Amino acid sequence: MAKAPAKTKAPVHAPKRAPAKAPPTAPLKTPPKASPKPPLQPHPSHHPAGGGQMGEADETMVPAVAADALSIRDMRLARDGHRKRRAAPARNPLREGLRLERVPDPHTMVIFGATGDLSHRKVFPALAQLWRTNLLPADWMLVAVGRRPYDDDSFREEIGRSLDQWSRVPLEPEAERQFLERIVYHRGDFADDAAFDGLTKRLIEIDHAHGMPGNYLFYLATQPSAFGTIVGQLGRSGLDHERHGAGWRRIVIEKPFGRDLDSAKRLNREVGKVFRESQVYRIDHYLGKETVRNLLVFRFSNGIFEPLWNRRYVDHVQITVAESIGVEERGAFYEETGATRDVLQNHLLQLVSLVAMEPPATFDADALRDEKVKVLRAIDPFTRSSVEQNVVRGQYGPGWVAAQPVKGYREEDDVDPLSETETYIAARLQVDDWRWSGVPFYLRTGKRLPKRASEIAIQFSGVPHRLFADTVTDPQPNLLAIRIQPDEGILLRFGSKVPGLGMEIRTVNMDFTYGSAFSVDAPDAYETLILDSMLGDASLFTRADEVEAAWSIASPILDAWIDEPAPTLPNYAAGTWGPEAADALIERDGRRWRRI
Ligand SMILES: NC(=O)c1ccc[n+]([C@@H]2O[C@H](COP(=O)([O-])OP(=O)(O)OC[C@H]3O[C@@H](n4cnc5c(N)ncnc54)[C@H](OP(=O)(O)O)[C@@H]3O)[C@@H](O)[C@H]2O)c1
């Protein structure tokens, strides 16, 4: 086993400045002097003596005295040439006033499945971005667990290559070197007790070598069949115990959490035997997306929408998660999964619960999740006959996407040529509570659709009296579209008079886009979620009862399909918006899928 690298004494990141404090208010009538700049300070979390304290980091921080600290008198004197005006520091005004981010406690993260696809493409690049932006503590180590025969150096080289390929923003060579230095490789099989005994020993060595308090974050980036084994091994080794003074222990579990309701319950029981629920972080990476998180802000920090957010004003809701890609190299995985397990049970139902939930009393993780669970429980459970009426499945055949010919699903690698796995699902749900009774929620997701686009559309009801029915164009009812990806933003559609002497009405859009409003790149969902798990904030993770409530909706669909013969498959061509039966599903109610 290779040794952990010696502790780096020098600050591991470029030192970050301390937030500029407003200069003390000058007494009235005393013009403020051109105050000397306070010295720049290293980031609190990277202070050589810094240990367990929480630090703060913010990219909008400004050096020393900000431009707005100048008095009007100062500026007038500067204009008149009496005094030299100080150079204004660069500042992104669009990020002013945003909360300063916290830095997690010192800890060791352990990734099980560190040699796998997800770790390479998402987890390590996300960690590297957190490192780059000084959001990881200075005392942070990572133990990568896998079966392949790496040692520390060869694994670091491998991750370096992955970062070159997958990093959202490339790291400075020195920052990358320091990041990689924090990673050690531990080889072992999950079934092997000795591998976990060795891991325990190694974690203790790291704690001693780095003066760490024994905080461990376990990340399960493995195939779901290994989750139970790893949890059992962590329990056997005592690595779950948050003994007095021994720091915290948390476990992040990748999706999918179970294959159906029974297996999800079984897995919850296995996890619950070892970890308390407050230690468990079940990932649905959709919840880490910036626009999804903004949905909460949009709904609950604006007074004007919430009064309209109910059955009195909303005609129906459409939620679309469309992918233009096929199954790529993951044919074997997809054969076992399909669109219902892959997207409907988690991402789509999470979006439904965020759209339909009541405002929580507080913004803590449990208050938020209590309200989401209530929505899932209020959804009319599917029966065999309601599945037949309200759910459509599909599978793509050959076709064209982005002007390129593409294979049908059954011709993809590692896919059964007679496969009945669904690559598309559309469903009509009813949230049967006071707020939403009678408002249908139409959900759809599929692969090889014409474009990659995820959107929540709140279709408001039309006006009660059509005052302008005789005009050339009748106004359309209002629509609010929340774009989750790409071009993250929010669009409000309303009618407007066309300029001129007549009374022509046209539908126009008021369009907010994240990119242009804030001029910063949104973090990747994995950056957000990993940081939250390090900070102990479980708001964006799925709770045990929530995951079971979601499976209670998805499982009856899968059960009904076991007995019911599949429709003739494939039933939609790649590059189209899904099977005709999905159009019929919504058109039966006198509505149409929104063109995205
Ligand atoms: N890939 C994605 O895009 C993606 C997206 C969302 C969610 N996920 C979820 O993320 C998880 C991982 O997916 P993945 O695609 O990264 O899987 P993967 O490429 O098959 O990786 C599996 C990892 O588990 C390790 N492993 C498997 N059995 C082991 C054993 N008995 N002992 C020790 N290590 C073992 C493998 O180690 P060796 O290779 O060293 O043997 C490898 O590191 C799954 O739950 C998946 O559903 C993946």
XYZ file of C-alpha atoms and ligand atoms in Angstrom:
644
model
C 0.000 0.000 0.000
C 1.451 3.356 -0.962
C 1.881 5.964 1.703
C -0.146 9.120 1.948
C 1.818 12.118 0.809
C 3.327 14.229 3.516
C 1.287 17.158 4.626
C 1.886 20.218 2.511
C 2.722 23.109 4.748
C 2.434 25.843 2.183
C -1.096 26.934 1.356
C -2.324 24.431 -1.166
C -4.301 26.898 -3.188
C -3.585 30.384 -4.225
C -4.390 32.181 -1.014
C -7.782 33.738 -1.096
C -8.429 37.193 0.165
C -10.461 37.832 3.226
C -13.758 39.569 2.569
C -13.253 43.295 2.434
C -14.666 44.812 5.554
C -16.486 48.090 5.191
C -14.233 50.769 6.623
C -15.422 52.106 9.950
C -17.964 54.821 9.439
C -16.222 58.150 9.640
C -17.676 60.640 12.079
C -19.862 63.226 10.420
C -18.030 66.248 9.001
C -14.709 64.387 9.012
C -13.854 63.516 5.455
C -12.549 59.981 5.257
C -8.836 59.809 4.711
C -7.429 57.861 1.844
C -7.180 54.890 4.148
C -4.263 52.513 3.746
C -5.310 49.151 2.356
C -5.472 46.416 4.938
C -3.099 43.606 4.032
C -4.437 40.714 1.994
C -5.037 37.679 4.123
C -4.957 34.046 3.203
C -8.251 32.264 3.000
C -9.292 31.248 6.525
C -9.616 27.622 5.594
C -6.120 27.601 4.132
C -4.449 29.379 6.939
C -1.515 27.246 8.064
C -2.957 27.120 11.544
C -6.455 26.666 10.202
C -8.105 23.532 11.423
C -11.711 22.775 11.944
C -13.069 26.259 11.639
C -15.495 27.065 8.913
C -14.114 29.446 6.358
C -15.739 31.529 3.710
C -14.931 31.917 0.052
C -16.502 34.063 -2.586
C -15.357 34.915 -6.076
C -16.802 38.403 -5.814
C -14.563 39.297 -2.926
C -12.690 42.493 -3.488
C -9.319 43.606 -2.338
C -9.128 45.870 0.636
C -11.147 49.043 0.161
C -13.817 48.817 -2.476
C -14.653 51.593 -4.908
C -17.917 52.214 -3.141
C -16.007 53.056 0.016
C -15.031 56.375 -1.574
C -17.095 59.279 -0.348
C -18.724 61.701 -2.746
C -16.244 64.268 -1.493
C -13.350 61.945 -2.375
C -14.691 61.493 -5.853
C -15.269 65.196 -6.358
C -11.740 65.963 -5.207
C -10.428 63.267 -7.488
C -12.381 64.716 -10.402
C -11.018 68.159 -9.668
C -7.494 66.794 -9.637
C -6.877 67.431 -5.917
C -6.354 63.891 -4.978
C -5.462 60.714 -6.829
C -8.390 58.487 -7.388
C -7.788 54.928 -6.327
C -8.210 52.288 -8.987
C -11.515 50.463 -8.646
C -10.989 46.758 -8.148
C -12.531 44.362 -10.628
C -15.873 43.152 -9.356
C -18.763 41.258 -10.813
C -21.742 43.430 -9.893
C -24.165 40.660 -10.792
C -22.868 38.511 -7.971
C -22.922 41.225 -5.341
C -24.977 40.435 -2.303
C -24.851 36.691 -2.931
C -24.191 34.559 0.105
C -20.589 33.814 0.903
C -19.932 30.133 0.446
C -18.796 28.032 3.342
C -15.842 25.685 3.329
C -16.374 22.209 4.799
C -14.662 20.804 7.863
C -11.364 19.015 7.288
C -12.158 15.447 6.260
C -11.130 12.431 4.245
C -13.332 11.407 1.356
C -13.391 7.774 0.273
C -14.658 6.975 -3.221
C -15.694 3.369 -3.803
C -15.651 2.755 -7.555
C -12.980 5.411 -8.118
C -11.767 3.675 -11.291
C -15.226 3.711 -12.898
C -16.849 5.859 -15.549
C -18.826 8.152 -13.244
C -15.820 8.896 -11.061
C -13.685 9.817 -14.058
C -16.263 11.877 -15.904
C -18.071 13.585 -13.045
C -16.773 13.068 -9.518
C -13.055 13.840 -9.912
C -13.672 16.805 -12.255
C -16.224 18.193 -9.764
C -13.758 17.809 -6.884
C -11.045 19.461 -8.945
C -13.324 22.471 -9.569
C -14.088 22.733 -5.866
C -10.374 22.620 -5.208
C -9.655 25.212 -7.890
C -12.171 27.630 -6.388
C -10.891 27.082 -2.830
C -14.081 25.453 -1.644
C -12.364 22.381 -0.224
C -10.661 22.618 3.136
C -6.881 22.752 3.223
C -6.938 19.578 5.323
C -8.629 17.319 2.853
C -7.577 13.911 1.573
C -9.138 11.446 -0.797
C -8.832 7.664 -0.736
C -9.761 6.147 -4.099
C -10.899 2.532 -3.877
C -10.964 0.193 -6.872
C -9.881 -3.253 -7.969
C -7.505 -2.286 -10.744
C -3.783 -2.535 -10.063
C -2.797 1.109 -9.593
C -0.508 2.597 -7.014
C -0.812 6.195 -5.806
C 1.350 7.616 -8.586
C -0.153 5.715 -11.503
C -3.668 6.496 -10.271
C -2.854 10.202 -9.987
C -1.539 10.134 -13.553
C -4.764 8.478 -14.656
C -6.887 11.126 -12.918
C -4.699 13.867 -14.386
C -5.575 12.554 -17.859
C -9.280 12.466 -16.943
C -9.156 16.042 -15.732
C -7.604 17.086 -19.041
C -10.554 15.520 -20.775
C -13.466 16.338 -18.481
C -12.668 19.442 -16.410
C -15.230 22.227 -16.806
C -12.470 24.815 -16.362
C -8.855 23.642 -16.731
C -6.785 23.782 -13.560
C -3.553 25.710 -13.310
C -0.725 23.119 -13.395
C 0.286 23.914 -9.814
C -3.284 23.669 -8.505
C -3.694 20.359 -10.348
C -0.466 19.011 -8.879
C -1.576 19.946 -5.388
C -5.017 18.452 -5.963
C -3.591 15.146 -7.215
C -1.196 15.032 -4.290
C -4.210 14.756 -2.001
C -5.321 11.492 -3.636
C -4.178 8.040 -2.556
C -5.218 4.729 -4.085
C -6.412 1.746 -2.087
C -6.813 -1.500 -3.975
C -9.334 -4.049 -2.820
C -12.500 -6.011 -3.488
C -15.707 -5.026 -1.693
C -16.285 -8.610 -0.633
C -12.871 -8.813 1.023
C -12.842 -8.052 4.774
C -9.083 -7.528 4.672
C -9.525 -4.713 2.137
C -11.750 -2.856 4.610
C -9.440 -3.582 7.523
C -6.635 -2.112 5.433
C -8.825 0.881 4.556
C -9.590 1.534 8.228
C -5.901 1.409 9.053
C -5.107 3.751 6.235
C -7.743 6.277 7.282
C -6.337 6.320 10.800
C -2.826 6.821 9.398
C -4.058 9.766 7.331
C -5.762 11.270 10.382
C -2.556 11.002 12.363
C -0.283 12.215 9.597
C -2.468 15.256 8.866
C -3.867 15.985 12.299
C -7.392 15.371 11.017
C -10.349 14.896 13.338
C -11.648 11.647 11.787
C -14.407 13.068 9.569
C -15.097 10.632 6.702
C -17.282 11.064 3.631
C -17.923 7.754 1.833
C -19.057 8.043 -1.791
C -20.553 4.934 -3.415
C -19.862 5.347 -7.159
C -20.289 1.669 -7.952
C -22.887 -0.502 -9.575
C -25.982 -0.546 -7.318
C -25.614 -4.266 -6.569
C -22.499 -3.388 -4.534
C -24.198 -0.773 -2.297
C -25.397 -3.265 0.326
C -22.021 -5.040 0.510
C -20.083 -1.809 1.008
C -22.488 -0.524 3.670
C -22.217 -3.865 5.490
C -18.423 -3.729 5.357
C -18.343 -0.161 6.664
C -20.547 -1.278 9.564
C -18.374 -4.317 10.261
C -15.260 -2.139 10.325
C -16.919 0.429 12.629
C -16.338 3.167 10.067
C -19.923 4.359 10.444
C -19.574 5.262 14.121
C -19.662 8.903 15.013
C -18.077 8.376 18.403
C -17.751 11.279 20.764
C -14.950 13.459 19.446
C -14.330 11.163 16.488
C -15.845 13.439 13.888
C -18.679 12.873 11.482
C -19.291 9.949 9.093
C -21.510 10.398 6.040
C -22.356 8.208 3.088
C -23.334 9.384 -0.396
C -25.161 6.782 -2.472
C -25.433 7.053 -6.242
C -28.602 6.474 -8.168
C -30.500 4.297 -8.902
C -31.582 3.541 -5.366
C -33.340 0.221 -5.919
C -34.916 -1.297 -9.015
C -38.448 -1.199 -7.684
C -40.300 -0.531 -4.451
C -39.318 -3.819 -2.794
C -35.610 -3.544 -3.577
C -35.574 0.133 -2.504
C -37.135 -0.819 0.823
C -34.638 -3.651 1.224
C -31.720 -1.339 0.522
C -33.097 1.294 2.919
C -33.232 -1.396 5.602
C -29.640 -2.500 4.896
C -28.378 1.082 4.993
C -30.493 1.837 8.076
C -28.904 -1.028 10.008
C -25.545 0.733 9.766
C -26.137 4.467 9.268
C -28.643 6.863 10.773
C -30.806 8.584 8.160
C -29.102 11.916 8.908
C -25.799 10.365 7.732
C -27.212 9.226 4.369
C -27.120 11.305 1.169
C -28.937 9.663 -1.787
C -27.956 11.464 -4.971
C -30.249 12.523 -7.743
C -27.933 14.795 -9.685
C -30.895 16.618 -11.229
C -31.516 18.279 -7.889
C -28.066 19.846 -8.039
C -28.800 21.663 -11.284
C -28.854 25.406 -10.890
C -32.272 25.909 -12.501
C -33.853 23.200 -10.412
C -32.570 24.885 -7.274
C -33.760 28.200 -8.654
C -37.262 26.783 -8.869
C -37.455 26.999 -5.084
C -36.179 30.558 -5.121
C -38.521 31.485 -7.942
C -41.540 30.056 -6.173
C -40.848 31.089 -2.627
C -38.978 34.368 -2.865
C -41.354 36.081 -5.283
C -44.729 37.170 -4.033
C -46.507 37.375 -7.371
C -46.403 33.782 -8.609
C -47.439 31.781 -5.573
C -51.036 33.120 -5.486
C -51.464 31.847 -9.072
C -49.773 28.505 -8.450
C -52.858 26.334 -8.053
C -55.890 24.768 -9.663
C -57.719 28.092 -9.981
C -55.228 29.509 -12.457
C -53.171 26.603 -13.783
C -54.672 24.514 -16.576
C -51.981 21.848 -16.615
C -48.255 21.253 -16.172
C -45.900 19.630 -18.689
C -42.476 18.355 -17.714
C -40.089 17.184 -20.421
C -36.645 15.626 -20.099
C -35.532 15.046 -23.691
C -32.215 13.566 -24.760
C -30.910 13.499 -28.307
C -28.272 10.867 -27.532
C -28.948 7.138 -27.615
C -27.533 4.655 -25.131
C -23.943 5.159 -26.322
C -21.624 2.564 -24.698
C -24.077 1.869 -21.892
C -26.337 -0.604 -23.733
C -26.021 -3.332 -21.105
C -26.845 -0.876 -18.308
C -29.813 0.550 -20.202
C -31.242 -2.882 -21.011
C -31.610 -3.398 -17.242
C -32.892 0.103 -16.603
C -35.079 1.735 -19.275
C -36.539 5.240 -19.231
C -38.896 4.638 -16.278
C -36.150 3.667 -13.837
C -33.528 5.933 -15.368
C -35.480 9.194 -15.465
C -39.147 9.029 -14.456
C -38.745 7.472 -11.011
C -36.131 10.011 -9.959
C -35.639 13.164 -12.058
C -39.194 13.615 -13.324
C -40.865 12.875 -10.010
C -38.420 15.152 -8.211
C -39.420 17.952 -10.557
C -43.109 17.218 -9.975
C -42.618 17.437 -6.230
C -40.707 20.731 -6.456
C -43.377 22.253 -8.696
C -46.314 21.007 -6.632
C -45.045 21.237 -3.039
C -46.389 23.623 -0.438
C -43.971 26.247 0.884
C -41.967 24.685 3.721
C -42.030 26.512 7.036
C -38.241 26.714 7.098
C -35.505 26.007 4.575
C -33.944 23.116 6.422
C -33.498 19.752 4.765
C -36.274 17.937 6.585
C -38.890 20.676 6.279
C -38.249 20.792 2.524
C -38.300 17.042 2.101
C -41.446 16.667 4.229
C -43.306 18.837 1.723
C -41.886 16.944 -1.272
C -42.916 13.612 0.192
C -46.461 14.905 0.738
C -46.734 15.615 -2.997
C -45.513 12.154 -3.977
C -48.007 10.593 -1.588
C -50.811 12.711 -3.044
C -50.230 11.365 -6.557
C -53.006 8.961 -7.537
C -51.413 5.508 -7.460
C -51.381 3.717 -10.800
C -53.416 0.578 -11.287
C -53.187 -1.839 -14.203
C -56.038 -0.127 -16.032
C -54.846 3.400 -15.284
C -51.394 2.483 -16.637
C -53.052 1.405 -19.854
C -54.922 4.711 -20.095
C -52.339 7.145 -18.766
C -48.893 5.786 -19.630
C -47.251 5.315 -23.033
C -43.966 3.522 -23.604
C -41.819 3.691 -26.679
C -38.543 2.567 -28.188
C -36.597 4.320 -30.932
C -35.951 2.805 -34.304
C -33.376 4.004 -36.837
C -33.668 7.631 -37.887
C -31.880 10.941 -38.160
C -30.619 13.183 -35.386
C -28.848 16.474 -36.159
C -28.754 15.533 -39.839
C -26.869 12.298 -39.085
C -28.278 8.808 -39.611
C -28.452 6.883 -36.320
C -29.127 3.261 -35.348
C -32.285 2.015 -33.734
C -32.127 0.898 -30.092
C -32.182 -2.792 -30.968
C -29.095 -2.373 -33.139
C -27.053 -0.696 -30.383
C -24.098 -2.570 -28.809
C -24.989 -4.896 -25.926
C -28.725 -4.614 -26.640
C -30.969 -7.615 -27.291
C -32.165 -7.448 -30.931
C -35.671 -8.248 -29.627
C -35.429 -5.969 -26.588
C -38.644 -4.563 -25.171
C -36.862 -2.019 -22.962
C -38.533 1.375 -23.162
C -36.400 4.306 -24.284
C -39.386 6.666 -23.968
C -42.177 7.086 -21.471
C -45.005 9.600 -21.255
C -47.400 9.653 -18.318
C -50.357 11.651 -17.102
C -50.426 12.097 -13.327
C -52.860 13.641 -10.951
C -51.671 15.261 -7.728
C -54.754 14.797 -5.646
C -54.548 17.510 -3.046
C -56.306 20.783 -2.271
C -53.986 22.850 -4.456
C -53.805 20.666 -7.558
C -56.976 18.604 -7.699
C -58.093 18.374 -11.334
C -54.819 19.759 -12.814
C -53.083 17.083 -14.914
C -49.306 16.782 -14.879
C -47.997 15.420 -18.194
C -44.485 13.965 -18.032
C -42.331 12.705 -20.881
C -38.776 11.587 -21.315
C -36.960 9.784 -24.059
C -33.734 9.077 -25.838
C -32.999 9.995 -29.441
C -35.518 12.826 -29.432
C -34.800 15.770 -31.753
C -32.858 17.737 -29.152
C -31.544 17.772 -25.632
C -33.941 19.889 -23.648
C -35.451 19.762 -20.168
C -38.271 22.056 -19.279
C -41.140 22.589 -16.868
C -44.075 24.363 -18.495
C -46.833 25.815 -16.332
C -49.739 26.389 -18.653
C -52.144 28.904 -17.134
C -55.865 28.871 -17.875
C -57.291 31.243 -20.458
C -59.107 34.423 -19.531
C -62.683 33.926 -18.322
C -64.139 36.342 -20.881
C -62.704 36.595 -24.379
C -62.862 40.310 -24.903
C -60.686 40.105 -27.991
C -62.305 37.099 -29.637
C -63.002 39.088 -32.814
C -59.484 40.342 -33.316
C -57.332 38.904 -36.045
C -55.406 36.663 -33.661
C -56.866 35.401 -30.435
C -54.382 35.652 -27.542
C -52.970 32.417 -26.192
C -53.230 31.648 -22.479
C -50.175 32.614 -20.445
C -47.368 30.163 -20.084
C -44.398 30.033 -17.778
C -41.572 27.832 -19.033
C -38.671 26.999 -16.754
C -35.775 25.770 -18.879
C -33.564 23.375 -16.961
C -31.142 22.730 -19.808
C -29.749 23.977 -22.097
C -30.031 27.828 -22.050
C -31.128 27.714 -18.421
C -33.720 30.367 -17.796
C -37.370 31.292 -17.395
C -39.781 32.453 -20.049
C -43.151 34.104 -19.518
C -45.514 34.204 -22.479
C -48.249 36.826 -22.721
C -50.360 38.603 -25.313
C -49.430 42.005 -26.635
C -50.992 44.408 -29.068
C -49.152 44.608 -32.378
C -48.205 48.259 -32.983
C -50.495 49.912 -35.492
C -54.004 51.225 -35.904
C -55.816 47.888 -35.770
C -56.259 45.603 -32.787
C -54.078 42.666 -33.640
C -52.796 40.624 -30.726
C -49.637 38.583 -30.781
C -48.069 36.330 -28.186
C -44.701 37.623 -26.991
C -42.093 36.274 -24.594
C -40.338 37.790 -21.651
C -37.187 35.744 -21.421
C -34.681 35.524 -18.594
C -31.490 33.578 -19.240
C -29.050 32.708 -16.511
C -25.975 33.117 -18.659
C -26.642 36.717 -19.646
C -28.117 37.785 -16.301
C -25.255 36.637 -14.113
C -22.392 36.219 -16.590
C -20.967 33.290 -14.666
C -20.953 29.622 -15.567
C -23.270 27.577 -13.399
C -21.425 24.910 -11.410
C -21.914 21.322 -12.452
C -24.602 19.557 -10.406
C -21.967 17.214 -8.948
C -19.970 20.171 -7.625
C -23.041 21.463 -5.819
C -24.073 18.119 -4.406
C -20.640 16.937 -3.331
C -20.019 20.248 -1.582
C -23.420 20.052 0.132
C -22.674 16.541 1.400
C -19.342 17.786 2.764
C -21.155 20.637 4.490
C -23.801 18.316 5.903
C -26.660 19.930 3.991
C -29.057 17.194 2.857
C -31.750 19.434 1.323
C -30.953 18.345 -2.232
C -30.672 14.646 -1.417
C -33.473 12.128 -1.364
C -34.666 10.830 1.982
C -35.580 7.173 2.569
C -39.341 7.799 2.674
C -39.089 10.021 -0.399
C -37.345 7.389 -2.487
C -39.945 4.817 -1.451
C -42.811 7.214 -2.232
C -41.346 7.737 -5.717
C -41.028 3.998 -6.269
C -44.660 3.585 -5.164
C -45.555 5.576 -8.278
C -43.075 4.010 -10.716
C -43.254 0.367 -9.598
C -46.928 -0.230 -10.543
C -46.106 0.958 -14.073
C -43.295 -1.580 -14.381
C -45.476 -4.299 -12.810
C -48.317 -3.623 -15.250
C -45.923 -3.965 -18.188
C -44.725 -7.382 -17.063
C -48.093 -8.906 -17.940
C -49.285 -6.519 -20.596
C -47.861 -7.224 -24.075
C -45.594 -4.408 -25.239
C -46.779 -2.289 -28.170
C -45.111 -3.057 -31.477
C -41.563 -1.816 -30.991
C -39.786 0.248 -32.168
C -42.636 2.754 -32.318
C -40.846 6.030 -32.961
C -38.056 6.954 -35.315
C -34.897 8.431 -33.829
C -35.064 12.208 -34.207
C -38.844 12.479 -33.660
C -40.761 13.486 -30.529
C -41.816 9.964 -29.540
C -44.648 7.577 -30.370
C -47.955 8.753 -31.785
C -49.682 7.246 -28.767
C -47.983 9.902 -26.602
C -49.571 12.637 -28.711
C -52.905 10.863 -28.410
C -52.489 10.715 -24.604
C -52.486 14.502 -24.255
C -54.710 15.302 -27.232
C -57.445 13.188 -25.682
C -57.672 15.944 -23.033
C -57.821 18.658 -25.703
C -54.199 19.701 -25.136
C -50.906 19.363 -27.023
C -47.297 18.785 -26.093
C -45.437 22.031 -26.123
C -42.978 22.454 -28.981
C -39.621 22.939 -27.344
N -21.644 6.615 -15.625
C -22.579 7.520 -15.576
O -22.711 8.389 -16.453
C -23.534 7.566 -14.434
C -24.485 8.616 -14.376
C -25.325 8.680 -13.271
C -25.249 7.722 -12.281
N -24.337 6.701 -12.381
C -24.291 5.697 -11.320
O -22.980 5.662 -10.791
C -22.639 4.345 -10.372
C -21.348 3.915 -11.047
O -21.538 3.868 -12.430
P -20.316 3.729 -13.435
O -20.879 3.916 -14.794
O -19.186 4.578 -13.011
O -19.905 2.186 -13.224
P -18.558 1.466 -13.687
O -17.857 2.250 -14.732
O -18.959 0.067 -14.001
O -17.641 1.466 -12.382
C -17.817 0.560 -11.339
C -16.746 0.790 -10.320
O -16.945 -0.093 -9.224
C -15.749 -0.830 -8.987
N -16.105 -2.175 -8.561
C -17.068 -2.970 -9.054
N -17.132 -4.120 -8.365
C -16.176 -4.057 -7.428
C -15.752 -4.925 -6.408
N -16.328 -6.116 -6.207
N -14.757 -4.540 -5.614
C -14.145 -3.332 -5.795
N -14.505 -2.457 -6.756
C -15.504 -2.820 -7.557
C -15.030 -0.860 -10.295
O -13.678 -1.076 -10.016
P -12.650 -1.708 -11.105
O -13.026 -1.048 -12.397
O -11.329 -1.268 -10.585
O -12.884 -3.163 -11.110
C -15.338 0.541 -10.814
O -14.487 1.465 -10.183
C -23.850 3.477 -10.730
O -24.679 3.401 -9.599
C -24.542 4.294 -11.818
O -25.911 4.013 -11.891
C -23.490 6.613 -13.425
